[in-house]
mmCIF file of C-alpha atoms in Angstrom:
data_model
loop_
_atom_site.group_PDB
_atom_site.id
_atom_site.type_symbol
_atom_site.label_atom_id
_atom_site.label_comp_id
_atom_site.label_asym_id
_atom_site.label_seq_id
_atom_site.Cartn_x
_atom_site.Cartn_y
_atom_site.Cartn_z
ATOM 1 C CA MET M 1001 25.159 19.736 -47.219
ATOM 2 C CA THR M 1002 26.699 15.675 -46.228
ATOM 3 C CA LEU M 1003 24.608 12.846 -46.940
ATOM 4 C CA ALA M 1004 24.908 10.078 -44.337
ATOM 5 C CA LEU M 1005 23.208 6.764 -44.257
ATOM 6 C CA VAL M 1006 22.765 5.182 -40.361
ATOM 7 C CA THR M 1007 21.104 1.772 -40.957
ATOM 8 C CA GLY M 1008 20.188 0.785 -37.182
ATOM 9 C CA CYS M 1009 19.920 4.304 -36.218
ATOM 10 C CA ALA M 1010 16.878 3.636 -33.465
ATOM 11 C CA GLY M 1011 19.744 0.964 -31.519
ATOM 12 C CA PHE M 1012 22.167 1.924 -28.943
ATOM 13 C CA ILE M 1013 25.147 3.030 -31.142
ATOM 14 C CA GLY M 1014 23.105 4.458 -33.610
ATOM 15 C CA SER M 1015 21.539 6.740 -32.167
ATOM 16 C CA HIS M 1016 24.588 8.108 -30.127
ATOM 17 C CA LEU M 1017 25.888 7.949 -33.641
ATOM 18 C CA SER M 1018 23.101 9.866 -35.689
ATOM 19 C CA GLU M 1019 23.507 12.827 -32.815
ATOM 20 C CA LYS M 1020 27.647 12.918 -33.731
ATOM 21 C CA LEU M 1021 26.821 13.342 -37.157
ATOM 22 C CA ILE M 1022 24.336 16.322 -37.383
ATOM 23 C CA GLN M 1023 26.809 17.711 -35.261
ATOM 24 C CA GLN M 1024 29.318 17.334 -37.448
ATOM 25 C CA GLY M 1025 26.993 19.014 -40.121
ATOM 26 C CA TYR M 1026 25.915 16.190 -41.206
ATOM 27 C CA GLN M 1027 22.797 15.528 -43.351
ATOM 28 C CA VAL M 1028 21.095 12.079 -41.624
ATOM 29 C CA LYS M 1029 19.724 9.428 -42.851
ATOM 30 C CA GLY M 1030 18.592 6.288 -40.668
ATOM 31 C CA ILE M 1031 16.879 3.492 -40.739
ATOM 32 C CA ASP M 1032 15.310 1.588 -38.513
ATOM 33 C CA CYS M 1033 13.155 -2.087 -38.878
ATOM 34 C CA PHE M 1034 12.460 -2.461 -35.203
ATOM 35 C CA LEU M 1035 13.258 -5.816 -34.821
ATOM 36 C CA ASP M 1036 11.909 -7.397 -30.776
ATOM 37 C CA TYR M 1037 15.238 -8.328 -29.754
ATOM 38 C CA TYR M 1038 14.112 -5.423 -27.142
ATOM 39 C CA PRO M 1039 11.118 -3.227 -26.860
ATOM 40 C CA ARG M 1040 10.293 -1.129 -29.379
ATOM 41 C CA PRO M 1041 8.993 2.122 -26.770
ATOM 42 C CA ILE M 1042 12.958 1.864 -25.847
ATOM 43 C CA LYS M 1043 14.563 2.526 -29.870
ATOM 44 C CA GLU M 1044 11.971 5.301 -30.042
ATOM 45 C CA ASN M 1045 13.264 6.763 -26.709
ATOM 46 C CA ASN M 1046 16.469 6.569 -28.307
ATOM 47 C CA LEU M 1047 15.290 8.559 -31.533
ATOM 48 C CA LYS M 1048 13.013 11.253 -30.221
ATOM 49 C CA ASN M 1049 15.943 14.276 -30.231
ATOM 50 C CA LEU M 1050 16.962 13.263 -33.558
ATOM 51 C CA LEU M 1051 13.060 13.733 -35.278
ATOM 52 C CA LYS M 1052 13.567 17.076 -33.697
ATOM 53 C CA ASP M 1053 16.515 17.763 -35.837
ATOM 54 C CA LYS M 1054 15.974 19.447 -39.407
ATOM 55 C CA ASN M 1055 18.839 17.132 -40.512
ATOM 56 C CA PHE M 1056 17.865 14.327 -39.720
ATOM 57 C CA SER M 1057 15.064 12.283 -41.630
ATOM 58 C CA PHE M 1058 13.781 8.309 -41.036
ATOM 59 C CA VAL M 1059 12.635 5.387 -42.195
ATOM 60 C CA GLU M 1060 10.456 3.014 -41.274
ATOM 61 C CA ALA M 1061 12.057 -0.306 -43.244
ATOM 62 C CA ASP M 1062 13.868 -3.244 -43.557
ATOM 63 C CA ILE M 1063 16.911 -3.887 -45.860
ATOM 64 C CA LEU M 1064 15.998 -6.848 -46.857
ATOM 65 C CA LYS M 1065 12.380 -5.733 -47.686
ATOM 66 C CA GLN M 1066 14.032 -3.064 -49.522
ATOM 67 C CA ALA M 1067 16.060 -5.009 -51.506
ATOM 68 C CA ARG M 1068 13.940 -7.050 -53.800
ATOM 69 C CA LEU M 1069 11.762 -3.332 -54.594
ATOM 70 C CA VAL M 1070 14.905 -2.287 -56.691
ATOM 71 C CA VAL M 1071 13.929 1.158 -56.606
ATOM 72 C CA ASP M 1072 13.345 1.609 -53.064
ATOM 73 C CA LEU M 1073 17.039 0.488 -52.547
ATOM 74 C CA ARG M 1074 18.549 3.337 -55.147
ATOM 75 C CA ASN M 1075 16.005 6.176 -53.425
ATOM 76 C CA LEU M 1076 17.501 5.292 -49.857
ATOM 77 C CA LEU M 1077 21.206 5.794 -50.547
ATOM 78 C CA ALA M 1078 20.387 8.709 -53.244
ATOM 79 C CA GLY M 1079 23.556 10.934 -52.783
ATOM 80 C CA VAL M 1080 24.575 9.093 -49.859
ATOM 81 C CA GLU M 1081 28.543 10.411 -49.860
ATOM 82 C CA TYR M 1082 29.277 7.731 -46.090
ATOM 83 C CA ILE M 1083 27.029 4.698 -44.880
ATOM 84 C CA PHE M 1084 27.022 3.684 -41.504
ATOM 85 C CA HIS M 1085 26.087 0.251 -40.913
ATOM 86 C CA GLU M 1086 25.180 -0.727 -37.197
ATOM 87 C CA ALA M 1087 22.537 -2.181 -37.654
ATOM 88 C CA ALA M 1088 23.027 -6.753 -36.644
ATOM 89 C CA GLN M 1089 20.775 -9.198 -35.649
ATOM 90 C CA ALA M 1090 22.055 -8.397 -31.904
ATOM 91 C CA GLY M 1091 23.187 -11.274 -29.169
ATOM 92 C CA VAL M 1092 25.384 -13.399 -28.382
ATOM 93 C CA ARG M 1093 23.649 -16.083 -26.415
ATOM 94 C CA ALA M 1094 20.770 -15.642 -28.183
ATOM 95 C CA SER M 1095 22.324 -17.120 -31.651
ATOM 96 C CA TRP M 1096 22.508 -20.381 -31.247
ATOM 97 C CA GLY M 1097 19.710 -23.443 -32.986
ATOM 98 C CA LYS M 1098 16.429 -22.571 -35.323
ATOM 99 C CA SER M 1099 17.537 -18.789 -34.084
ATOM 100 C CA PHE M 1100 21.310 -18.799 -35.819
ATOM 101 C CA GLU M 1101 18.730 -18.050 -39.648
ATOM 102 C CA ILE M 1102 17.359 -14.764 -38.101
ATOM 103 C CA TYR M 1103 20.735 -13.316 -37.958
ATOM 104 C CA THR M 1104 22.208 -15.138 -41.439
ATOM 105 C CA GLN M 1105 19.162 -13.510 -42.286
ATOM 106 C CA ASN M 1106 19.487 -9.534 -40.529
ATOM 107 C CA ASN M 1107 23.404 -10.060 -39.962
ATOM 108 C CA ILE M 1108 25.537 -11.733 -43.216
ATOM 109 C CA LEU M 1109 22.550 -11.210 -46.166
ATOM 110 C CA ALA M 1110 20.948 -7.667 -44.839
ATOM 111 C CA THR M 1111 24.725 -6.504 -45.319
ATOM 112 C CA GLN M 1112 25.344 -8.343 -48.666
ATOM 113 C CA ILE M 1113 22.852 -6.837 -50.035
ATOM 114 C CA LEU M 1114 23.746 -3.062 -48.974
ATOM 115 C CA LEU M 1115 27.651 -3.695 -49.598
ATOM 116 C CA GLU M 1116 25.739 -5.195 -53.349
ATOM 117 C CA ALA M 1117 23.549 -1.046 -54.246
ATOM 118 C CA ALA M 1118 26.957 0.958 -52.512
ATOM 119 C CA LYS M 1119 29.033 -0.762 -55.033
ATOM 120 C CA GLU M 1120 27.301 0.491 -57.784
ATOM 121 C CA LEU M 1121 27.182 4.201 -55.650
ATOM 122 C CA PRO M 1122 29.135 6.689 -57.218
ATOM 123 C CA THR M 1123 29.215 9.273 -54.125
ATOM 124 C CA LEU M 1124 30.350 6.818 -51.727
ATOM 125 C CA LYS M 1125 33.060 7.943 -49.905
ATOM 126 C CA LYS M 1126 33.145 5.743 -46.900
ATOM 127 C CA PHE M 1127 31.748 2.134 -46.204
ATOM 128 C CA VAL M 1128 31.758 1.695 -41.837
ATOM 129 C CA TYR M 1129 30.919 -1.471 -40.795
ATOM 130 C CA ALA M 1130 30.392 -2.006 -37.007
ATOM 131 C CA SER M 1131 32.005 -5.630 -35.967
ATOM 132 C CA SER M 1132 33.091 -7.769 -31.802
ATOM 133 C CA SER M 1133 35.317 -8.453 -30.166
ATOM 134 C CA SER M 1134 33.424 -11.258 -30.226
ATOM 135 C CA VAL M 1135 35.196 -12.920 -33.827
ATOM 136 C CA TYR M 1136 38.588 -13.040 -31.467
ATOM 137 C CA GLY M 1137 37.023 -16.633 -29.509
ATOM 138 C CA ASP M 1138 38.265 -17.756 -26.347
ATOM 139 C CA THR M 1139 42.392 -16.822 -26.954
ATOM 140 C CA ASP M 1140 45.588 -17.522 -24.977
ATOM 141 C CA ILE M 1141 46.935 -14.222 -27.269
ATOM 142 C CA LEU M 1142 46.268 -11.442 -25.001
ATOM 143 C CA PRO M 1143 45.835 -8.174 -25.635
ATOM 144 C CA MET M 1144 43.593 -9.113 -29.642
ATOM 145 C CA ARG M 1145 45.068 -8.165 -32.276
ATOM 146 C CA GLU M 1146 43.851 -7.273 -35.814
ATOM 147 C CA ASP M 1147 46.663 -10.567 -37.668
ATOM 148 C CA GLY M 1148 45.395 -13.058 -35.263
ATOM 149 C CA THR M 1149 43.151 -15.189 -35.973
ATOM 150 C CA PRO M 1150 39.337 -15.192 -35.768
ATOM 151 C CA LYS M 1151 37.739 -17.584 -34.656
ATOM 152 C CA PRO M 1152 34.380 -16.867 -33.143
ATOM 153 C CA VAL M 1153 32.618 -19.235 -30.182
ATOM 154 C CA SER M 1154 29.012 -18.346 -31.464
ATOM 155 C CA PRO M 1155 27.211 -18.168 -34.441
ATOM 156 C CA TYR M 1156 26.909 -14.563 -33.763
ATOM 157 C CA GLY M 1157 30.374 -14.495 -33.632
ATOM 158 C CA VAL M 1158 30.284 -16.373 -36.827
ATOM 159 C CA SER M 1159 27.828 -13.940 -38.556
ATOM 160 C CA LYS M 1160 29.838 -10.923 -37.535
ATOM 161 C CA LEU M 1161 33.379 -11.925 -39.429
ATOM 162 C CA ALA M 1162 31.107 -13.299 -42.299
ATOM 163 C CA ASN M 1163 31.226 -9.595 -42.695
ATOM 164 C CA GLU M 1164 34.309 -8.637 -42.287
ATOM 165 C CA HIS M 1165 35.212 -10.860 -44.569
ATOM 166 C CA LEU M 1166 32.314 -9.742 -47.404
ATOM 167 C CA CYS M 1167 33.161 -6.192 -47.097
ATOM 168 C CA TYR M 1168 37.013 -6.821 -47.356
ATOM 169 C CA LEU M 1169 35.647 -9.197 -51.013
ATOM 170 C CA TYR M 1170 33.070 -5.901 -51.834
ATOM 171 C CA PHE M 1171 36.407 -3.568 -51.361
ATOM 172 C CA LYS M 1172 38.996 -5.848 -53.234
ATOM 173 C CA ASN M 1173 36.904 -7.228 -56.397
ATOM 174 C CA PHE M 1174 34.809 -3.773 -56.322
ATOM 175 C CA GLY M 1175 36.730 -0.752 -55.031
ATOM 176 C CA VAL M 1176 33.683 0.019 -52.381
ATOM 177 C CA PRO M 1177 35.290 1.791 -49.919
ATOM 178 C CA THR M 1178 34.377 -0.130 -46.442
ATOM 179 C CA VAL M 1179 36.902 0.017 -43.074
ATOM 180 C CA SER M 1180 35.228 -2.613 -40.492
ATOM 181 C CA LEU M 1181 35.278 -1.818 -36.187
ATOM 182 C CA ARG M 1182 35.640 -4.087 -33.908
ATOM 183 C CA TYR M 1183 33.623 -3.096 -30.887
ATOM 184 C CA PHE M 1184 34.791 -3.881 -27.502
ATOM 185 C CA THR M 1185 32.143 -4.514 -24.821
ATOM 186 C CA VAL M 1186 30.442 -1.058 -25.468
ATOM 187 C CA TYR M 1187 28.713 0.340 -22.506
ATOM 188 C CA GLY M 1188 27.114 3.774 -22.035
ATOM 189 C CA PRO M 1189 23.698 5.041 -21.443
ATOM 190 C CA ARG M 1190 21.263 3.510 -24.234
ATOM 191 C CA GLN M 1191 23.236 0.653 -23.770
ATOM 192 C CA ARG M 1192 20.169 -2.423 -24.338
ATOM 193 C CA PRO M 1193 17.838 -3.743 -21.350
ATOM 194 C CA ASP M 1194 20.110 -7.283 -22.211
ATOM 195 C CA MET M 1195 23.517 -6.445 -21.334
ATOM 196 C CA ALA M 1196 25.551 -6.537 -18.924
ATOM 197 C CA PHE M 1197 25.726 -3.183 -17.164
ATOM 198 C CA HIS M 1198 22.297 -2.446 -17.947
ATOM 199 C CA LYS M 1199 21.038 -5.610 -15.378
ATOM 200 C CA PHE M 1200 23.824 -5.537 -12.935
ATOM 201 C CA ILE M 1201 22.937 -1.557 -12.378
ATOM 202 C CA SER M 1202 18.383 -2.168 -12.610
ATOM 203 C CA ALA M 1203 18.628 -5.140 -10.296
ATOM 204 C CA ILE M 1204 21.284 -3.242 -7.577
ATOM 205 C CA LEU M 1205 18.779 -0.025 -7.668
ATOM 206 C CA GLN M 1206 16.037 -2.419 -7.541
ATOM 207 C CA ASN M 1207 17.535 -4.512 -4.757
ATOM 208 C CA LYS M 1208 17.989 -7.684 -6.641
ATOM 209 C CA GLU M 1209 20.310 -10.659 -7.351
ATOM 210 C CA ILE M 1210 22.844 -10.128 -10.126
ATOM 211 C CA GLN M 1211 22.859 -13.041 -12.062
ATOM 212 C CA ILE M 1212 26.756 -14.082 -12.204
ATOM 213 C CA TYR M 1213 27.876 -16.799 -15.336
ATOM 214 C CA GLY M 1214 30.473 -18.889 -14.003
ATOM 215 C CA GLU M 1215 32.454 -17.053 -11.306
ATOM 216 C CA GLY M 1216 32.579 -13.890 -12.189
ATOM 217 C CA ASN M 1217 36.841 -14.121 -13.157
ATOM 218 C CA GLN M 1218 36.134 -13.591 -16.785
ATOM 219 C CA THR M 1219 37.230 -10.670 -17.767
ATOM 220 C CA ARG M 1220 36.165 -7.033 -20.688
ATOM 221 C CA ASP M 1221 37.892 -4.355 -22.117
ATOM 222 C CA PHE M 1222 35.122 -1.944 -21.485
ATOM 223 C CA THR M 1223 34.567 0.601 -24.109
ATOM 224 C CA PHE M 1224 32.308 3.871 -22.873
ATOM 225 C CA ILE M 1225 29.376 4.649 -25.848
ATOM 226 C CA ARG M 1226 31.753 8.486 -26.227
ATOM 227 C CA ASP M 1227 35.003 6.906 -27.581
ATOM 228 C CA ILE M 1228 33.091 4.178 -30.242
ATOM 229 C CA VAL M 1229 31.283 7.254 -31.976
ATOM 230 C CA GLU M 1230 34.732 9.068 -32.001
ATOM 231 C CA ALA M 1231 36.207 6.230 -33.521
ATOM 232 C CA THR M 1232 33.492 5.088 -35.897
ATOM 233 C CA PHE M 1233 33.076 8.802 -37.599
ATOM 234 C CA ALA M 1234 37.748 8.939 -37.366
ATOM 235 C CA ALA M 1235 37.453 5.695 -39.547
ATOM 236 C CA SER M 1236 34.688 7.135 -41.657
ATOM 237 C CA GLN M 1237 37.492 10.437 -42.815
ATOM 238 C CA THR M 1238 40.313 8.096 -42.984
ATOM 239 C CA ASP M 1239 42.261 7.383 -46.748
ATOM 240 C CA VAL M 1240 42.516 4.077 -45.643
ATOM 241 C CA ASN M 1241 40.583 1.204 -47.297
ATOM 242 C CA GLY M 1242 39.960 -2.665 -47.106
ATOM 243 C CA GLU M 1243 41.315 -2.140 -43.690
ATOM 244 C CA VAL M 1244 39.790 -3.985 -39.632
ATOM 245 C CA PHE M 1245 40.142 -1.884 -35.974
ATOM 246 C CA ASN M 1246 39.637 -3.022 -32.831
ATOM 247 C CA ILE M 1247 38.630 0.104 -30.303
ATOM 248 C CA GLY M 1248 38.233 -0.620 -27.313
ATOM 249 C CA GLY M 1249 37.512 0.929 -24.290
ATOM 250 C CA GLY M 1250 41.672 0.512 -21.761
ATOM 251 C CA SER M 1251 39.379 -0.011 -18.453
ATOM 252 C CA ARG M 1252 39.612 -4.259 -19.143
ATOM 253 C CA VAL M 1253 38.714 -5.545 -15.744
ATOM 254 C CA THR M 1254 37.072 -8.827 -13.921
ATOM 255 C CA LEU M 1255 33.081 -8.277 -13.556
ATOM 256 C CA ILE M 1256 33.134 -8.987 -10.241
ATOM 257 C CA GLN M 1257 35.314 -5.962 -10.319
ATOM 258 C CA VAL M 1258 33.123 -3.959 -12.127
ATOM 259 C CA ILE M 1259 30.009 -5.043 -10.233
ATOM 260 C CA ASN M 1260 31.779 -3.916 -7.205
ATOM 261 C CA LEU M 1261 32.413 -1.141 -8.893
ATOM 262 C CA ILE M 1262 28.700 0.003 -8.957
ATOM 263 C CA GLY M 1263 27.782 -0.610 -5.688
ATOM 264 C CA GLU M 1264 30.653 1.587 -4.884
ATOM 265 C CA ILE M 1265 28.381 3.906 -7.125
ATOM 266 C CA LEU M 1266 25.686 3.730 -6.266
ATOM 267 C CA GLY M 1267 26.551 3.368 -2.241
ATOM 268 C CA GLN M 1268 23.776 -0.117 -2.148
ATOM 269 C CA PRO M 1269 24.677 -3.314 -1.119
ATOM 270 C CA VAL M 1270 25.143 -5.882 -3.900
ATOM 271 C CA LYS M 1271 23.519 -9.672 -4.144
ATOM 272 C CA MET M 1272 25.098 -12.169 -6.298
ATOM 273 C CA GLN M 1273 23.953 -15.928 -7.367
ATOM 274 C CA TYR M 1274 26.387 -17.516 -9.312
ATOM 275 C CA THR M 1275 24.573 -20.128 -12.625
ATOM 276 C CA GLU M 1276 26.767 -22.048 -15.394
ATOM 277 C CA THR M 1277 28.697 -20.091 -17.587
ATOM 278 C CA GLN M 1278 26.736 -20.051 -20.827
ATOM 279 C CA HIS M 1279 27.122 -21.453 -24.373
ATOM 280 C CA GLY M 1280 29.245 -18.876 -26.639
ATOM 281 C CA ASP M 1281 30.969 -16.803 -23.627
ATOM 282 C CA VAL M 1282 34.721 -15.731 -24.337
ATOM 283 C CA LEU M 1283 36.411 -15.922 -20.721
ATOM 284 C CA HIS M 1284 38.514 -12.002 -21.182
ATOM 285 C CA THR M 1285 38.810 -10.399 -23.647
ATOM 286 C CA TRP M 1286 41.459 -7.192 -24.446
ATOM 287 C CA ALA M 1287 42.447 -5.061 -27.432
ATOM 288 C CA ASN M 1288 45.196 -3.834 -28.760
ATOM 289 C CA ILE M 1289 44.021 -0.713 -29.812
ATOM 290 C CA SER M 1290 47.725 0.146 -31.639
ATOM 291 C CA LYS M 1291 46.793 0.205 -35.364
ATOM 292 C CA ALA M 1292 43.462 2.136 -34.429
ATOM 293 C CA GLN M 1293 45.523 4.866 -32.367
ATOM 294 C CA LYS M 1294 48.224 5.169 -35.380
ATOM 295 C CA ILE M 1295 45.713 5.749 -38.462
ATOM 296 C CA LEU M 1296 43.119 7.044 -36.854
ATOM 297 C CA ASN M 1297 44.320 8.443 -33.751
ATOM 298 C CA TYR M 1298 42.045 7.215 -31.752
ATOM 299 C CA ASN M 1299 42.446 7.342 -27.825
ATOM 300 C CA PRO M 1300 39.615 6.918 -25.422
ATOM 301 C CA ARG M 1301 38.718 9.314 -22.930
ATOM 302 C CA VAL M 1302 36.708 7.654 -20.745
ATOM 303 C CA SER M 1303 37.712 6.371 -17.686
ATOM 304 C CA LEU M 1304 35.081 2.411 -16.683
ATOM 305 C CA ALA M 1305 34.310 4.709 -13.316
ATOM 306 C CA GLU M 1306 32.439 8.220 -15.151
ATOM 307 C CA GLY M 1307 31.725 6.155 -18.039
ATOM 308 C CA LEU M 1308 29.608 4.044 -15.051
ATOM 309 C CA LYS M 1309 28.011 6.876 -13.607
ATOM 310 C CA GLU M 1310 26.782 8.529 -16.612
ATOM 311 C CA GLU M 1311 25.408 5.069 -17.035
ATOM 312 C CA ILE M 1312 23.949 4.881 -13.920
ATOM 313 C CA ASP M 1313 22.696 8.257 -14.160
ATOM 314 C CA TRP M 1314 20.576 8.477 -17.617
ATOM 315 C CA LEU M 1315 19.145 4.621 -15.738
ATOM 316 C CA GLY M 1316 18.145 6.390 -12.857
ATOM 317 C CA VAL M 1317 16.055 8.706 -15.053
ATOM 318 C CA ILE M 1318 14.789 5.458 -17.020
ATOM 319 C CA LEU M 1319 13.329 3.619 -14.922
ATOM 320 C CA ASP M 1320 11.894 6.367 -13.066
ATOM 321 C CA THR M 1321 9.646 6.390 -16.732
ATOM 322 C CA GLY M 1322 8.622 2.997 -16.630
ATOM 323 C CA LEU M 1323 10.856 2.713 -20.079
#
């Protein structure tokens, strides 16, 4: 049975991806260290179905600490054919100042350690790295193309771009079969509590004000979790290596438009409070996905309205359980 390693398996994307791999007949080894960026019980809830599956094994560990114990890192990777590196310290706004040390450790150094180990792995067929549209920063060239010049405007974006370069240099110098995916604003069930849709839906359901940074005219290319997972799996199956792909959802709208849409779906009034723009936030994102369409056969299928309904249904249950 094919063995895959998923880092960050208890997170939003990692847990969905692990389930997809098991559905495809893979044996999955998941690793997560439960960073304190958001509450542990939320991540444990993401894992509950996976832990019941005989084809899933879970390792609670920190890759940085595993690397200090060479035997442990070798045991972790033994027989692995596919590595899906989803683990990261998340958050654009939290990445400034002294906090950047956390991002250099958990994002850049952890990725370098994993790549260093991967170059010695004879069974490895693909190393898929989860990057972000944050690498583009503010640009007037829309939609964003992979051959454009990335200019991140947040330390978080810098860390994700650094990892893309690491993936390429390990491919170029050691033949590690890497692919990097630039995810554009992922949403859906299990979305992190710090992410916009989670906060918007929660506020409306609880009759609270939504905090809008700036005027609310910034636009995002929203991508549903199921489309993200399909693209990530497709990237593991391609013969192409050393490349970067945009993975967007084809639903670029303003924040005000999406907030009003959530209110319509819920049938509830929306209260908004406007505040100053945050450092590191970009004005617009919009993915040119023609490269992913051509090479990965990627075509997003879930509309924004459909995806929002799924997230709303999930979040209503979560709020009722107190998570």
